[in-house]
Amino acid sequence: MSKEYFKNLQDLLDVEREEDLQSYLKLTLNTSAADRRALGLTWYPIAIRNTEIGRGDYLSIELERTTHQDFSHQFRFGSAVVLFSNHDPKVDKIEGIITHQSSSKMKVSLRIDELPDWTRDGKLGVDLLFDNNSYDEMQHALKLASNLSDQVPENKLIKVLTSEEKPSFQNVEKFLIPNLLNESQKLAVNKIVSADHLAIIHGPPGTGKTTTIVQAIKSLLKHHDQKILVVAPSNTAVDLLTEKFAIEGLNVIRVGHPARVSEKLLSATLDHKMADHPEMKTIKALKKQANEFKNMAHKYKRSFGKAERDQRKALFDEAHKIGKEIEKTESYIMDSLFNKAQIITATLVGANHHTVRNLKYHTVVIDEAGQALEPACWIPILKAQKVVLAGDHLQLSPTIKSMVAAKNGLSNTLLEKLVHLHPESVVLLNEQYRMNKSIMGYSANVFYDNKLIAHQSVANQLLFDGDEPINFIDTAGCSYDEKLDGTSTTNPEEAAFLIRHLVGLVTTLETIYTPENFPTIAVISPYKQQIQILKALVLEEEILAKYQRKIAVNTIDSFQGQERDVVYISLTRSNSDGNIGFLADTRRMNVAMTRAKKKLVVIGDSSTLSKAKFYADFIGYAENLNAYHSAWEYIDN
């Protein structure tokens, strides 16, 4: 049974890889460096700022982009890249791996001894290669899981996760849990400590999932003095947890490079901890020596005789020998650091990074498990005896490129499967600390069986006395018709109306708040092109431009996990056929509606939206709260 289970996942992953590769090729084939730069797939031009001997005696180079530094890009720690020259990009190129990356600099490890001559003239650039590594790691994990499923006792966890066995729990004596946790959070901590193989924290928006994870891990460390691996699909989620562990004084090592580097995070990175190790002095001296040998070898130019060639080879051999010594010392330092660490944090694929590939753990915690591709989850799972999944399968699921793979089950996450399969492992966190109860109400009813309650500190919070916490503004009959802009839908009139309404609100708020404590605002829509229109309009309004640090405009997907005092949602769709496109993905709307703390303003066309039950019911919910308004009420003013 398990073998079939993993074979099915492997097949789906192959379909996804192929689709992903084809879309990458379509983007990059026969495109100029400038076009690829605009897509975030290229840095060009770049300068080589530094070279040194890196891990395993390979050359490590530091690159900096010299122009277009404000362009967003997709380069990440661990990505495969290729260095190229504009003279002959097809021939003049070397592949490497990013070992360090910041906004405009990156370090790349190259599998060569010295830089070729072409790197000294002409313009250089660096391209992002297709990410085969992640797919290879996932496939390898699925193959390993399939083989292990026949073995005893390793297969107990695999059997629980693939539905062949039921999870079991120990009778752990009640232990002191800090009072800062509420009842459902305490239950979750107990479930995690008592589980033999599987525990699940179901954390709806604003319910303190991160706080619960941190306290659960502290309790686990008290019960088992063994290492814990904490992973998540995104660098941002890993960074957030790493920072929390560091603040709690736990010995944590962040494997991989953080997306956002704060002081707390930096001190938790492997690079930083290694730099502080007393043995690093030895490594620095050895590196200096090796570089000297290599520099001497480079002085021999191409046209030389046998004696010079032998001398050059001897110098390189000496540098290689030192390189091996450096690697041995680095391994020793890493082993000693990992032995002392209580927690290792990484992304799902990063859990198999060369520095930690062979480590085993008592427990693996997968955060944001609702956004994690199942094959990626098996990479860390196979390193532990027990799994804790934390997340919300009723918010956004992972992005999948292949419709076929998604439809055949790849979009069904491990979290979602196990919540239904093993309800005895699940604890729902039921008290939220983010939203006014009216903002929470509709989502609580539709997605969480009305089991959510608003903590008293937020239940009645408002922007100001007498304000309405929720508005649905109906544009039906205003002739705000949607338009197709490329592959995305827009509604310029609805966008203009939203901005006018927002200007009115900001004008009111300006009389109540100082610039420092001015409320935070998000303007969101499911459609990328609608966002472009809204961004441009925000900049055109003087009063909004003044508060632009407080106003974020972006797609719903980019706001998962975030919160703002005020949220405006532009639903965009308005047509006579009642066609709502991917507004039909109600999980995306669950994310959208639960970002707001004190005020939620939803703008849309009821005649289009009410063909779908979810939106018809939401409009009814707003009417019951006297929160329904027609756009005409504002247009007449």
XYZ file of C-alpha atoms in Angstrom:
637
model
C 0.000 0.000 0.000
C 2.751 2.489 1.017
C 4.697 1.646 -2.148
C 1.717 2.612 -4.327
C 1.206 5.770 -2.260
C 4.761 6.981 -2.937
C 4.767 5.840 -6.571
C 1.691 8.004 -7.172
C 3.401 11.034 -5.574
C 6.551 10.445 -7.656
C 4.505 10.362 -10.869
C 2.654 13.584 -9.965
C 5.951 15.271 -9.124
C 7.376 14.292 -12.538
C 4.383 15.924 -14.241
C 4.897 19.084 -12.160
C 8.652 19.193 -12.894
C 8.025 18.946 -16.642
C 5.414 21.739 -16.564
C 7.711 23.917 -14.448
C 10.649 23.299 -16.806
C 8.586 24.144 -19.900
C 7.383 27.438 -18.413
C 10.995 28.290 -17.416
C 12.229 27.549 -20.950
C 9.427 29.611 -22.447
C 10.508 32.555 -20.272
C 14.231 32.265 -20.945
C 14.727 30.795 -24.422
C 15.848 33.395 -26.964
C 15.313 36.303 -24.572
C 17.804 39.119 -24.029
C 19.639 39.654 -20.750
C 17.571 42.841 -20.247
C 14.295 40.895 -20.617
C 15.467 38.189 -18.231
C 16.595 40.901 -15.800
C 13.067 42.379 -15.846
C 11.681 38.895 -15.050
C 14.012 38.636 -12.039
C 15.993 35.756 -13.609
C 19.224 37.643 -14.375
C 21.619 40.095 -12.782
C 23.345 42.075 -15.548
C 25.783 43.723 -15.578
C 27.739 42.487 -12.554
C 31.238 42.952 -11.167
C 33.343 40.310 -9.447
C 34.331 41.910 -6.142
C 36.288 39.116 -4.515
C 37.492 35.524 -4.985
C 38.565 33.057 -2.322
C 38.915 29.351 -1.728
C 35.559 28.059 -0.548
C 34.310 24.697 0.673
C 35.952 21.620 -0.780
C 38.758 23.695 -2.254
C 36.478 25.228 -4.892
C 36.662 28.819 -5.933
C 34.095 31.069 -4.291
C 33.391 34.437 -5.932
C 31.530 37.456 -4.656
C 29.408 39.268 -7.266
C 27.624 42.593 -7.140
C 25.071 43.956 -9.576
C 26.306 47.355 -10.648
C 23.003 48.719 -12.025
C 19.242 48.019 -11.661
C 19.739 47.285 -7.969
C 16.088 48.018 -7.186
C 14.809 45.273 -9.536
C 13.154 42.410 -7.675
C 14.635 38.991 -8.454
C 14.227 35.272 -7.789
C 17.803 34.429 -6.729
C 17.909 32.541 -3.423
C 20.476 30.824 -1.211
C 21.120 27.360 -2.719
C 19.931 28.284 -6.242
C 21.891 26.984 -9.229
C 23.208 29.815 -11.408
C 25.436 30.343 -14.426
C 28.035 33.115 -14.806
C 28.231 34.329 -18.411
C 29.955 36.919 -20.593
C 28.147 39.084 -23.142
C 30.900 38.287 -25.691
C 29.762 34.732 -26.241
C 27.139 33.704 -23.634
C 26.728 30.240 -25.223
C 30.423 29.374 -24.763
C 31.686 31.701 -22.034
C 29.815 30.335 -19.022
C 30.420 28.539 -15.701
C 27.791 27.002 -13.433
C 27.747 27.401 -9.669
C 25.614 27.462 -6.507
C 24.656 30.535 -4.463
C 26.119 30.191 -0.959
C 25.163 33.648 0.281
C 22.786 36.282 -1.041
C 21.759 39.807 -0.063
C 19.878 42.490 -1.987
C 22.630 43.264 -4.516
C 25.465 40.892 -3.690
C 25.846 37.152 -3.867
C 28.561 34.587 -3.240
C 28.743 31.730 -5.716
C 30.684 28.497 -5.325
C 32.200 27.376 -8.646
C 33.690 23.935 -9.313
C 36.903 25.329 -10.788
C 40.393 26.273 -9.612
C 40.729 29.617 -11.319
C 38.559 32.051 -13.234
C 38.832 31.729 -17.020
C 40.323 34.596 -19.025
C 36.962 35.681 -20.458
C 35.864 36.881 -17.000
C 38.449 39.678 -17.218
C 36.990 41.436 -20.258
C 33.508 42.197 -21.510
C 30.339 42.557 -19.473
C 29.437 39.742 -17.089
C 26.045 38.580 -15.899
C 24.538 35.782 -13.844
C 21.448 33.761 -14.835
C 19.210 31.723 -12.579
C 19.099 28.104 -13.752
C 16.063 25.829 -13.560
C 15.733 24.462 -10.015
C 16.390 20.774 -10.629
C 17.915 20.384 -7.180
C 14.602 20.769 -5.276
C 12.892 18.228 -7.528
C 15.804 15.800 -7.166
C 15.711 16.123 -3.364
C 11.933 15.510 -3.303
C 12.164 12.501 -5.623
C 15.021 11.070 -3.568
C 12.971 11.454 -0.353
C 9.920 9.720 -1.887
C 12.099 6.837 -3.121
C 13.680 6.494 0.315
C 10.269 6.593 2.042
C 8.997 3.886 -0.301
C 11.975 1.632 0.538
C 11.749 2.329 4.284
C 8.022 1.561 4.371
C 8.868 -2.180 4.277
C 11.246 -1.984 7.201
C 10.575 -2.244 10.916
C 10.601 -0.208 13.175
C 11.273 2.821 10.939
C 8.044 2.259 9.094
C 5.753 3.000 12.076
C 5.763 6.753 11.375
C 5.415 6.179 7.620
C 2.471 3.827 8.217
C 0.711 6.434 10.381
C 1.244 9.137 7.748
C 0.072 6.928 4.867
C -3.063 5.812 6.762
C -2.045 2.209 7.413
C -1.911 2.668 11.194
C -3.532 4.865 13.831
C -1.466 7.373 15.837
C -0.843 6.620 19.521
C -0.286 8.830 22.577
C 1.515 8.516 25.920
C -0.134 9.418 29.198
C 2.178 12.304 29.893
C 1.637 13.701 33.374
C 0.287 17.249 33.168
C 3.207 19.580 33.398
C 3.358 23.299 33.997
C 2.598 25.249 30.873
C 3.198 29.002 30.983
C 0.076 31.003 31.782
C 0.591 33.107 28.708
C -1.150 30.315 26.743
C -4.930 29.972 26.463
C -6.785 26.679 26.969
C -6.642 25.470 23.352
C -2.946 26.381 23.114
C -2.227 24.378 26.293
C -4.125 21.431 24.812
C -1.996 21.678 21.676
C 1.247 21.662 23.704
C 0.054 18.590 25.626
C -0.919 16.831 22.398
C 2.523 17.498 20.926
C 4.401 16.223 23.990
C 2.224 13.113 24.403
C 2.124 12.066 20.714
C 4.256 9.074 19.741
C 4.260 9.849 16.030
C 1.903 12.617 14.984
C 0.377 15.827 16.355
C -1.353 18.561 14.376
C -1.906 22.196 15.370
C -4.742 23.650 13.311
C -4.159 27.401 13.589
C -6.790 29.667 11.983
C -5.812 33.330 11.377
C -4.615 35.236 14.442
C -4.799 32.295 16.879
C -1.167 32.414 18.065
C 0.187 29.381 16.212
C 3.813 30.605 16.379
C 3.599 31.249 20.139
C 2.187 27.731 20.608
C 4.968 26.139 18.537
C 7.664 27.926 20.551
C 6.187 26.823 23.904
C 5.625 23.266 22.630
C 9.257 23.019 21.568
C 10.435 24.273 24.965
C 8.303 21.554 26.582
C 9.625 18.877 24.199
C 13.197 19.850 25.028
C 12.404 19.386 28.730
C 10.972 15.898 28.087
C 13.550 14.655 25.567
C 17.026 16.053 25.555
C 17.259 15.500 21.821
C 17.571 17.729 18.788
C 14.480 19.143 17.084
C 14.244 20.114 13.428
C 11.894 23.004 12.591
C 11.083 23.603 8.926
C 8.680 25.603 6.756
C 8.156 26.022 2.998
C 9.263 29.679 2.929
C 12.400 31.417 4.171
C 10.244 34.109 5.774
C 8.404 31.598 7.989
C 11.708 29.908 8.961
C 13.217 33.299 9.829
C 10.270 34.273 12.036
C 10.515 31.066 14.091
C 14.326 31.227 14.310
C 14.087 34.736 15.722
C 11.488 33.668 18.305
C 13.682 30.738 19.453
C 16.701 33.043 19.755
C 14.667 35.510 21.856
C 13.667 32.616 24.174
C 17.368 31.874 24.697
C 17.285 28.499 22.928
C 20.384 27.265 21.104
C 19.194 27.415 17.480
C 21.108 27.174 14.202
C 19.537 28.534 11.019
C 20.730 26.453 8.064
C 20.691 28.332 4.775
C 20.628 32.068 4.383
C 17.840 34.181 5.929
C 15.613 36.229 3.649
C 15.593 39.140 6.064
C 18.603 39.592 8.305
C 17.909 40.982 11.743
C 20.461 41.046 14.553
C 18.810 38.100 16.325
C 18.698 36.059 13.132
C 22.229 36.788 12.114
C 23.627 35.410 15.366
C 21.674 32.171 14.762
C 23.120 31.509 11.292
C 25.708 28.807 10.764
C 28.105 31.284 9.107
C 27.982 33.591 12.128
C 28.420 30.791 14.658
C 31.351 29.398 12.680
C 32.981 32.836 12.467
C 32.874 33.032 16.290
C 34.559 29.625 16.727
C 38.150 29.722 18.042
C 39.342 27.306 15.298
C 38.432 29.890 12.606
C 41.794 31.577 13.108
C 43.479 28.411 11.825
C 41.158 28.341 8.776
C 41.854 31.984 7.942
C 45.618 31.359 8.038
C 45.273 28.246 5.858
C 43.085 30.088 3.325
C 45.644 32.855 3.088
C 48.393 30.321 2.492
C 46.381 28.464 -0.179
C 45.575 31.729 -1.973
C 49.265 32.622 -1.997
C 50.127 29.290 -3.649
C 47.373 29.807 -6.213
C 48.501 33.367 -6.952
C 52.036 32.111 -7.494
C 50.708 29.418 -9.850
C 48.743 32.021 -11.820
C 51.910 33.956 -12.540
C 52.899 31.203 -14.976
C 51.220 32.247 -18.210
C 49.983 29.883 -20.911
C 53.209 29.739 -22.991
C 55.656 27.949 -20.769
C 57.833 24.842 -20.828
C 57.830 21.605 -18.856
C 59.704 22.949 -15.806
C 57.248 25.835 -15.401
C 54.320 23.460 -15.935
C 55.638 21.136 -13.230
C 56.198 24.059 -10.878
C 52.666 25.356 -11.540
C 51.209 21.874 -10.905
C 53.183 21.537 -7.662
C 51.824 24.886 -6.442
C 48.242 23.869 -7.292
C 48.758 20.488 -5.565
C 49.958 22.288 -2.461
C 46.892 24.589 -2.538
C 44.662 21.505 -2.941
C 46.259 19.819 0.048
C 45.599 22.912 2.169
C 42.017 22.965 0.807
C 41.466 19.452 2.187
C 42.828 20.578 5.560
C 40.416 23.556 5.541
C 37.470 21.265 4.768
C 38.432 18.904 7.592
C 38.665 21.779 10.094
C 35.342 23.258 8.902
C 33.640 19.862 9.321
C 35.030 19.604 12.847
C 33.670 23.078 13.736
C 30.243 22.292 12.230
C 29.990 18.960 14.043
C 30.742 20.593 17.373
C 28.188 23.371 16.735
C 25.422 20.962 15.639
C 26.114 18.677 18.607
C 25.444 21.548 21.015
C 22.393 22.915 19.164
C 18.900 22.212 20.521
C 17.050 23.267 17.376
C 17.982 23.293 13.691
C 15.813 25.476 11.418
C 15.678 25.292 7.608
C 13.322 25.292 4.654
C 11.864 21.899 3.672
C 14.467 21.291 0.962
C 17.150 22.995 3.097
C 16.721 20.209 5.678
C 18.926 18.141 3.345
C 21.626 20.809 2.971
C 25.118 19.260 2.885
C 25.910 20.621 6.374
C 23.011 18.730 8.016
C 22.239 15.947 5.532
C 23.118 13.109 7.920
C 21.634 14.510 11.137
C 18.768 12.660 12.842
C 16.180 14.250 15.179
C 13.652 13.228 17.777
C 10.937 15.492 16.367
C 10.399 17.458 13.190
C 8.005 20.429 13.259
C 6.627 21.554 9.894
C 5.159 25.057 10.117
C 2.917 26.582 7.414
C 2.136 22.959 6.496
C -0.963 24.114 4.594
C 1.357 25.691 2.011
C 3.838 22.816 1.808
C 4.025 20.485 -1.154
C 3.741 16.935 0.217
C 6.844 15.510 -1.549
C 8.912 18.307 0.038
C 7.575 17.357 3.512
C 9.065 13.877 3.218
C 12.607 15.331 3.103
C 12.557 16.342 6.815
C 10.050 13.662 7.938
C 12.477 10.818 7.187
C 14.985 12.324 9.633
C 12.740 12.041 12.729
C 10.672 9.669 14.866
C 7.804 12.099 15.342
C 6.124 14.776 13.215
C 4.266 17.912 14.280
C 2.327 19.696 11.530
C 1.185 23.261 12.141
C -0.890 25.324 9.751
C -4.334 25.893 8.311
C -5.582 23.821 5.374
C -8.459 26.303 4.965
C -6.116 29.070 3.821
C -4.021 29.091 0.617
C -2.548 25.820 -0.579
C 0.863 25.553 -2.323
C 1.335 27.005 -5.799
C 1.298 24.257 -8.418
C 2.163 24.935 -12.055
C 0.620 21.818 -13.597
C -3.196 21.742 -13.672
C -3.021 17.972 -14.300
C -0.802 17.306 -11.248
C -2.975 19.588 -9.085
C -6.205 17.904 -10.198
C -4.771 14.434 -9.589
C -3.878 15.189 -5.987
C -0.618 17.162 -5.758
C -2.540 20.186 -4.455
C -3.889 18.050 -1.590
C -1.373 18.699 1.192
C -0.218 16.217 3.807
C -1.803 18.472 6.440
C -5.189 18.330 4.741
C -5.036 14.537 4.341
C -4.052 13.923 7.969
C -6.582 16.344 9.503
C -9.352 14.212 7.978
C -7.583 10.892 8.462
C -6.472 11.260 12.101
C -8.775 13.768 13.854
C -7.507 12.413 17.207
C -4.143 14.050 16.447
C -5.632 17.498 15.796
C -6.044 20.418 18.191
C -7.861 23.505 16.864
C -6.583 26.795 18.282
C -9.916 28.534 18.817
C -9.150 31.958 20.275
C -7.979 34.690 17.934
C -6.078 37.855 18.886
C -6.292 39.828 15.643
C -9.801 40.796 14.522
C -12.884 42.596 15.679
C -15.550 39.904 16.183
C -17.627 41.169 13.226
C -14.637 40.846 10.886
C -14.012 37.331 12.217
C -17.655 36.246 12.148
C -18.215 35.255 8.527
C -14.953 33.321 8.207
C -15.572 31.611 11.583
C -18.977 30.479 10.391
C -18.050 29.259 6.893
C -14.634 27.714 7.555
C -14.382 26.908 11.272
C -17.887 25.697 12.288
C -18.329 28.783 14.478
C -15.694 27.398 16.863
C -13.599 30.579 16.829
C -13.903 33.217 19.512
C -12.395 36.695 19.564
C -10.234 37.466 22.605
C -11.671 40.322 24.658
C -8.666 42.531 23.850
C -9.693 42.631 20.150
C -13.379 41.645 20.045
C -14.695 45.216 19.943
C -11.682 47.172 18.704
C -12.455 49.969 16.216
C -10.500 52.673 14.385
C -12.550 55.254 16.297
C -15.778 55.332 18.320
C -18.846 54.776 16.183
C -16.939 53.392 13.176
C -18.261 50.322 11.345
C -15.764 47.422 11.530
C -17.029 45.873 8.303
C -18.475 47.319 5.068
C -19.631 45.657 1.897
C -19.940 48.332 -0.792
C -22.064 47.184 -3.711
C -21.189 48.558 -7.155
C -24.150 46.857 -8.907
C -25.783 49.244 -11.387
C -22.765 51.588 -11.528
C -21.580 50.205 -14.890
C -18.144 49.434 -13.429
C -17.474 46.678 -15.951
C -14.449 44.408 -15.760
C -11.913 44.380 -18.609
C -9.480 41.736 -19.759
C -5.912 43.019 -19.592
C -3.657 40.372 -21.110
C -4.373 37.283 -19.007
C -5.527 39.265 -15.978
C -8.848 40.926 -15.183
C -9.080 44.608 -14.253
C -11.817 47.013 -13.247
C -10.465 50.581 -13.489
C -13.708 52.263 -12.339
C -13.928 50.030 -9.250
C -10.274 50.817 -8.503
C -10.927 54.579 -8.805
C -13.975 54.265 -6.525
C -11.952 52.325 -3.909
C -9.260 55.012 -3.900
C -11.871 57.789 -3.458
C -13.353 55.897 -0.490
C -9.876 55.337 0.981
C -9.033 59.047 0.611
C -12.206 59.832 2.595
C -11.205 57.404 5.361
C -7.597 58.653 5.534
C -8.838 62.257 5.694
C -10.973 61.313 8.735
C -8.155 59.332 10.370
C -5.777 62.257 9.963
C -7.872 64.256 12.441
C -7.620 61.434 15.034
C -4.108 59.948 14.711
C -0.568 61.355 14.680
C 1.647 60.341 11.700
C 3.635 57.946 13.972
C 0.664 55.939 15.220
C -1.375 56.214 12.001
C -3.196 52.911 11.266
C -1.659 50.450 8.807
C -3.659 49.850 5.619
C -3.660 47.111 2.980
C -5.334 47.353 -0.417
C -5.633 43.880 -1.926
C -7.155 42.105 -4.902
C -6.833 38.618 -6.385
C -5.845 40.102 -9.762
C -2.264 41.265 -10.509
C -3.247 43.862 -13.116
C -5.875 45.371 -10.821
C -3.085 45.782 -8.265
C -0.965 47.679 -10.827
C -3.854 50.126 -11.394
C -4.414 50.566 -7.638
C -0.687 51.148 -6.979
C -0.574 53.903 -9.607
C -3.719 55.559 -8.196
C -2.366 55.540 -4.633
C 0.737 57.448 -5.777
C -1.384 60.028 -7.613
C -3.324 61.031 -4.474
C -1.374 63.543 -2.426
C -2.857 62.502 0.929
C -2.188 58.784 0.251
C 1.347 59.414 -1.040
C 1.989 61.196 2.273
C 1.176 57.966 4.165
C 2.661 55.551 1.641
C 4.824 53.913 4.306
C 1.601 52.904 6.048
C -0.241 51.727 2.907
C 0.609 48.405 1.212
C -0.951 47.442 -2.126
C -0.531 43.850 -3.275
C -2.213 40.565 -4.257
C -4.038 38.544 -1.611
C -1.481 35.727 -1.859
C 1.385 37.970 -0.790
C -0.473 38.903 2.425
C -0.924 35.374 3.837
C 0.393 35.428 7.406
C 0.275 39.238 7.638
C -2.186 41.658 9.265
C -3.147 45.346 8.966
C -5.474 47.673 10.888
C -7.544 48.355 7.759
C -8.008 46.135 4.708
C -9.703 47.077 1.439
C -10.531 44.254 -0.985
C -11.254 44.991 -4.644
C -13.137 41.915 -5.900
C -12.825 43.270 -9.494
C -15.290 40.922 -11.244
C -18.346 42.551 -12.814
C -20.070 40.917 -15.790
C -23.552 39.882 -16.870
C -22.697 36.137 -16.925
C -21.974 35.856 -13.189
C -18.503 34.601 -14.097
C -16.220 34.993 -11.048
C -13.078 33.150 -12.226
C -10.735 32.303 -9.407
C -12.763 34.267 -6.867
C -14.366 30.820 -6.663
C -11.323 29.730 -4.606
C -12.892 30.588 -1.276
C -9.717 29.735 0.644
C -8.085 32.763 -0.990
C -11.004 34.891 0.264
C -10.597 33.416 3.733
C -7.045 34.793 3.714
C -8.210 38.155 2.328
C -11.007 38.727 4.847
C -8.947 37.755 7.891
C -6.012 40.180 7.437
C -7.975 43.115 8.929
C -7.821 43.965 12.634
C -10.202 46.943 12.983
C -11.863 47.571 9.635
C -12.627 45.475 6.535
C -14.012 47.139 3.391
C -15.055 44.769 0.585
C -15.985 46.340 -2.757
C -17.751 44.315 -5.448
C -20.714 43.885 -7.761
C -23.495 41.911 -6.018
C -25.259 41.044 -9.279
C -22.137 39.167 -10.477
C -21.000 37.838 -7.090
C -24.292 36.601 -5.678
C -24.493 33.802 -8.253
C -21.955 32.080 -5.955
C -23.280 30.958 -2.554
C -20.149 32.055 -0.645
C -20.539 35.694 -1.786
C -24.352 35.728 -1.590
C -24.055 34.576 2.038
C -21.357 37.168 2.768
C -23.589 39.957 1.400
C -26.396 38.617 3.618
C -24.008 38.607 6.600
C -23.131 42.275 5.915
C -26.846 43.186 5.645
C -27.547 41.612 9.049
C -24.829 43.803 10.579
C -26.160 46.932 8.800
C -22.814 46.923 7.018
C -24.212 46.788 3.474
C -23.937 49.998 1.426
C -24.558 50.812 -2.214
C -21.763 52.623 -4.035
C -24.423 55.195 -5.018
C -24.486 56.446 -1.404
C -20.906 57.677 -1.896
C -21.165 58.751 -5.524
C -23.981 61.199 -4.712
C -21.932 62.874 -1.978
